[in-house]
Coordinates of C-alpha atoms and ligand atoms in Angstrom, one line a residue:
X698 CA 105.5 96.5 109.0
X699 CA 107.8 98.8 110.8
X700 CA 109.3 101.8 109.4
X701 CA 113.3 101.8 109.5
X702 CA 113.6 105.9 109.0
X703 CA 111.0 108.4 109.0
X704 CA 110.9 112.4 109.7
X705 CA 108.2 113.5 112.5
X706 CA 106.8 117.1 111.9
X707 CA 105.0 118.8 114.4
X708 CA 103.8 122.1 114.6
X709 CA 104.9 125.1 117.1
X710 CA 101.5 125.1 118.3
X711 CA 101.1 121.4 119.2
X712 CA 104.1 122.1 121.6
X713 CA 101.9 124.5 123.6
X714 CA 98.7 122.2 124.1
X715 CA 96.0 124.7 125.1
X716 CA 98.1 127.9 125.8
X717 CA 98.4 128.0 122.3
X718 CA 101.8 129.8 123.0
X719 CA 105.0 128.4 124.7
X720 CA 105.7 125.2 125.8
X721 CA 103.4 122.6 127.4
X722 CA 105.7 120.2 128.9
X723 CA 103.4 117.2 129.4
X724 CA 102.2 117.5 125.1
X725 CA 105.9 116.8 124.4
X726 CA 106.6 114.3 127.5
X727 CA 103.9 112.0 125.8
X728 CA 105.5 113.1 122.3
X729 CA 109.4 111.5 124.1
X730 CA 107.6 108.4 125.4
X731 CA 106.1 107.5 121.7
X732 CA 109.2 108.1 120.0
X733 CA 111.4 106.2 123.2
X734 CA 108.9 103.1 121.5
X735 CA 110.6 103.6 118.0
X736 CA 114.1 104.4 118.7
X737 CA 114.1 101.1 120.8
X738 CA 112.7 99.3 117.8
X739 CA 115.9 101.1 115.9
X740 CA 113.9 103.1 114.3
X741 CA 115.9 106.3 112.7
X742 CA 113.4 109.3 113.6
X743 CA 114.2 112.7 112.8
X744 CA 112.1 115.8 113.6
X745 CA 111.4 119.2 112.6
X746 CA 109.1 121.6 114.7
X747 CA 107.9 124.9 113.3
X748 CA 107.5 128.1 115.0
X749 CA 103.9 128.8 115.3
X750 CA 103.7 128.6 119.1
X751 CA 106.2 131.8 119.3
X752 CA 106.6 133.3 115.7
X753 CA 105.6 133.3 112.2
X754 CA 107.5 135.4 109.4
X755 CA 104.1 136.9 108.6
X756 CA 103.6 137.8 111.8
X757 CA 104.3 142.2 111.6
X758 CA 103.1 144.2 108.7
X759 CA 105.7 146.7 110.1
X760 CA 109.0 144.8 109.7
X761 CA 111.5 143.4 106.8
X762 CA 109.6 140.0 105.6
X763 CA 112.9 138.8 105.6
X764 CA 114.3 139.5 109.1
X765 CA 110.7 138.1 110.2
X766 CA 111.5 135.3 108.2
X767 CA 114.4 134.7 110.4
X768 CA 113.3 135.5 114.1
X769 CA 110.4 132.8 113.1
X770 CA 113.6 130.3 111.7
X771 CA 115.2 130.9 115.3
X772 CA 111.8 130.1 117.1
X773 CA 112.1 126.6 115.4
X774 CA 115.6 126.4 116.9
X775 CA 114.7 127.0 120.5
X776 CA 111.7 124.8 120.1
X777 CA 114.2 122.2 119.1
X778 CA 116.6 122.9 121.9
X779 CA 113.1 122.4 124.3
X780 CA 111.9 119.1 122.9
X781 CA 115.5 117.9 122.6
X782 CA 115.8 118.5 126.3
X783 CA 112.7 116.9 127.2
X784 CA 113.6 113.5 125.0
X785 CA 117.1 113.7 126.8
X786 CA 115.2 113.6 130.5
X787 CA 113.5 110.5 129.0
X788 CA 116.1 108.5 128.4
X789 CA 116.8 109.3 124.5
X790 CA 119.9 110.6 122.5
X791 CA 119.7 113.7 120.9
X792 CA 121.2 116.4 118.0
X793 CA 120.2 119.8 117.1
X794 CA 121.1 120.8 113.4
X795 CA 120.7 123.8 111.9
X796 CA 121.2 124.9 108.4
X797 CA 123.0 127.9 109.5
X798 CA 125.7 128.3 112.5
X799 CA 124.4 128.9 116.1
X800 CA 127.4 128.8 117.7
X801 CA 128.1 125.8 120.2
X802 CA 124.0 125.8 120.6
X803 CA 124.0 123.9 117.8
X804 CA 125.7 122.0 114.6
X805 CA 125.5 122.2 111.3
X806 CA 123.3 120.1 108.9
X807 CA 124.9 117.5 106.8
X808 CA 123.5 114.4 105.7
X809 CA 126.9 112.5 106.7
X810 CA 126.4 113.8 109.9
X811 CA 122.8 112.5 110.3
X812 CA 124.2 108.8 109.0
X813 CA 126.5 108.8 111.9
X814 CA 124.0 109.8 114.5
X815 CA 121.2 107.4 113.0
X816 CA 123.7 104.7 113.9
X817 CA 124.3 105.7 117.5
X818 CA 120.5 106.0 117.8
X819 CA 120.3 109.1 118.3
X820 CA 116.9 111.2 117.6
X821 CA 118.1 114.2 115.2
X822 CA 116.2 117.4 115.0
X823 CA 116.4 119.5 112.2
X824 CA 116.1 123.4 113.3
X825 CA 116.2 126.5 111.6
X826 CA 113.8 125.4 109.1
X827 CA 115.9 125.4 105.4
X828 CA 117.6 128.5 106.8
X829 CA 116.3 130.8 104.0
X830 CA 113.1 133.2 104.4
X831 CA 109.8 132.8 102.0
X832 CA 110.1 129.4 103.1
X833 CA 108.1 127.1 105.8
X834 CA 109.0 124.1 108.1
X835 CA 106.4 122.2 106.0
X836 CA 109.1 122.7 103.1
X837 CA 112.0 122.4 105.6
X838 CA 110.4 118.5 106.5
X839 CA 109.8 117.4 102.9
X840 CA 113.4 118.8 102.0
X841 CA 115.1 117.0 105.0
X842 CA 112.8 113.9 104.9
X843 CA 114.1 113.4 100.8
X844 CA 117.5 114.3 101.6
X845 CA 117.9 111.3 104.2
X846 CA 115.9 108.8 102.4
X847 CA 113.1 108.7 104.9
X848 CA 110.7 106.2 103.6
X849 CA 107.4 108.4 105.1
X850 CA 106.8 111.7 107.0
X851 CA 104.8 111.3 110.0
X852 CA 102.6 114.7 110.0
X853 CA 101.3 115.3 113.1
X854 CA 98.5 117.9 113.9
X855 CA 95.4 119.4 115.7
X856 CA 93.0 117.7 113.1
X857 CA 92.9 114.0 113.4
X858 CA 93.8 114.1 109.6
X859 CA 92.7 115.7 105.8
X860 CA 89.6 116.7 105.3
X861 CA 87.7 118.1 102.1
X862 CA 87.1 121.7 103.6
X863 CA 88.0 122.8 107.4
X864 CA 86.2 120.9 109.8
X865 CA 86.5 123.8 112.1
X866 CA 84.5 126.2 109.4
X867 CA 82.5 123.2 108.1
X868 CA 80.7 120.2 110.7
X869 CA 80.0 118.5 107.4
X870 CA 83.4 118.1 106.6
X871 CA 84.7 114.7 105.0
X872 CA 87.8 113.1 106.3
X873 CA 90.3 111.3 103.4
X874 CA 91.6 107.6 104.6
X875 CA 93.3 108.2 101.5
X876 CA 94.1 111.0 98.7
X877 CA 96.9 111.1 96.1
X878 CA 99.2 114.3 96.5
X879 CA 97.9 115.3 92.7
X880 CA 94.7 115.7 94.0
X881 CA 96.2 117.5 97.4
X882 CA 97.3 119.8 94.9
X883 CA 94.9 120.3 92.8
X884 CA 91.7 120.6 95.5
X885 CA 94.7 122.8 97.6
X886 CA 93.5 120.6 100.4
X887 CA 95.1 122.3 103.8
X888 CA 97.7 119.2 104.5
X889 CA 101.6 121.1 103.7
X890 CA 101.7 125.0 102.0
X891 CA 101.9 124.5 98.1
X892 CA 105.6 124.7 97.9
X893 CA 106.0 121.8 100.2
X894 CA 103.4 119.8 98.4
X895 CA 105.0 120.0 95.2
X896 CA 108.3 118.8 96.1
X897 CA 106.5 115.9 97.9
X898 CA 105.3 115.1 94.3
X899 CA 108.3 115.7 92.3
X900 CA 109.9 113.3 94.6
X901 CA 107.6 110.5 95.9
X902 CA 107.9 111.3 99.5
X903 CA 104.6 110.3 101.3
X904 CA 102.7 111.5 104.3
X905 CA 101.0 109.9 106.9
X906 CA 98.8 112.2 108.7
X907 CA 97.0 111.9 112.1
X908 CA 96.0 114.3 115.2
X909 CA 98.8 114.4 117.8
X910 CA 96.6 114.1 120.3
X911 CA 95.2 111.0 119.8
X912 CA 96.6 108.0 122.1
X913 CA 99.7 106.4 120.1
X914 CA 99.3 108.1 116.9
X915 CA 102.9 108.5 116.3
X916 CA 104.0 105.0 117.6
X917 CA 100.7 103.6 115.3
X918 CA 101.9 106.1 112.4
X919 CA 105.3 104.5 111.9
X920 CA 103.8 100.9 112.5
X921 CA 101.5 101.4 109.3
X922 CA 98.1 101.6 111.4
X923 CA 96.3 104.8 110.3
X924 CA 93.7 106.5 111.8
X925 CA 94.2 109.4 110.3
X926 CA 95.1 109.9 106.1
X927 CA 97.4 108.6 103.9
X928 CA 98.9 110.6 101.7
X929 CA 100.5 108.8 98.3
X930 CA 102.5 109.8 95.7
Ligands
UDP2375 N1 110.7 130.1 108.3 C1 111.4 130.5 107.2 N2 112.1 129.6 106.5 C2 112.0 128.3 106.7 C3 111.2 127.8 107.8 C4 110.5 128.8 108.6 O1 111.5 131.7 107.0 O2 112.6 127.5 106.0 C5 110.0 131.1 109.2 C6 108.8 131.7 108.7 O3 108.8 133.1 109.1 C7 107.7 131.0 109.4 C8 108.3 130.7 110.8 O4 109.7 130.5 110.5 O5 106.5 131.7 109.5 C9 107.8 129.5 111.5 O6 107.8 128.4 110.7 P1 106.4 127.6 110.5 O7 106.7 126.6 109.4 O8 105.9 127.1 111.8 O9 105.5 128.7 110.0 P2 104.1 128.8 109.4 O10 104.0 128.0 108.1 O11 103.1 128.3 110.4 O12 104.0 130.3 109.1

């Protein structure tokens, strides 16, 4: 069965295809045509986006962690501002929110204010990550995803889903169809960074994970067909 609400992550790099940096406009074209296919179903989809394909906080040995922390948050709001564009050429609604003021760029998060976009069908991205440092997107999507009672978070990556070691180190590697979040935690499987794992556990949010690049992964995701792993709590 359909979804009714979900939160999409996808990661800075996945916006860049095979630059690996920047934006690769026909990745997130084909991201706006799935997600077109759930919003007409009246789906309620909201998205966070990490940094990856300009920033990370750990990026300089040479700055304040903390200042990195927030030149990597403001990566995640102009990769927002990007996809949101693209998804408005497409045909969709959209809203940036931030946890933190940008100005007229962008407004500020409140679940209220995601009710009364969910009803006018809009996409809403949440940028800005939770707006503090020492923390990830991967927290930012569990965090958002609990606060507006999404029912699942569609994780979608480079790997085609969670494996027992990287697949990339290790051919032999094992893909889950299935694995608990306990044991996520406990075998500190690479799916979310520990902090974002734990609040998945504490409150009973589940994952669905599955390569972005594979044809109709997201629209499949949110229908309950998985290729990739299911995550349960
Ligand atoms: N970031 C942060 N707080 C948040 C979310 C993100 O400080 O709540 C910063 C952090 O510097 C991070 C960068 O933004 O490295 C990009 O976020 P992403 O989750 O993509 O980073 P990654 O986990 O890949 O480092």
């Amino acid at each position: 069965m359909p979804m009714k609400r979900v939160l999409l992550k996808l990661s800075g790099e996945a916006l860049a295809g095979d630059k690996k940096t920047g934006f690769d406009e026909a990745t997130v074209t084909e991201v706006a045509r799935q997600v077109k296919i759930l919003c007409d179903e009246g789906i309620k989809v909201g998205i966070v986006i990490g940094g990856g394909n300009f920033w990370r906080g750990r990026s300089s040995e040479n700055i304040d962690r903390t200042k990195a922390d927030q030149i990597g948050m403001l990566a995640t709001v102009m990769n927002c501002i990007y996809v949101s564009e693209i998804f408005r050429s497409q045909g969709m609604q959209t809203s940036v929110l931030t946890p933190f003021e940008c100005g007229s760029f962008t407004k500020l998060f409140s679940k209220d204010r995601v009710n009364k976009y969910f009803d006018h069908n809009m996409v809403v991205f949440f940028a800005g990550g939770t707006g503090h440092p020492y923390f990830s997107t991967d927290t930012a999507t569990v965090l958002r995803a609990v606060e507006i009672e999404a029912e699942t978070i569609l994780l979608a990556k480079a790997v085609d889903g969670v494996y027992d070691s990287d697949p990339k180190d290790h051919p032999d590697a094992v893909k889950y169809d299935e694995v608990s979040i306990q044991e996520v935690i406990d075998k500190k499987l690479a799916v979310v960074d520990m902090t974002a794992s734990i609040l998945c556990m504490e409150n009973k949010m589940p994952m669905i994970v599955f390569g972005l690049n594979e044809k109709d992964s997201i629209v499949n995701a949110a229908h309950g067909i998985i290729t990739g792993t299911n995550v349960t709590v």
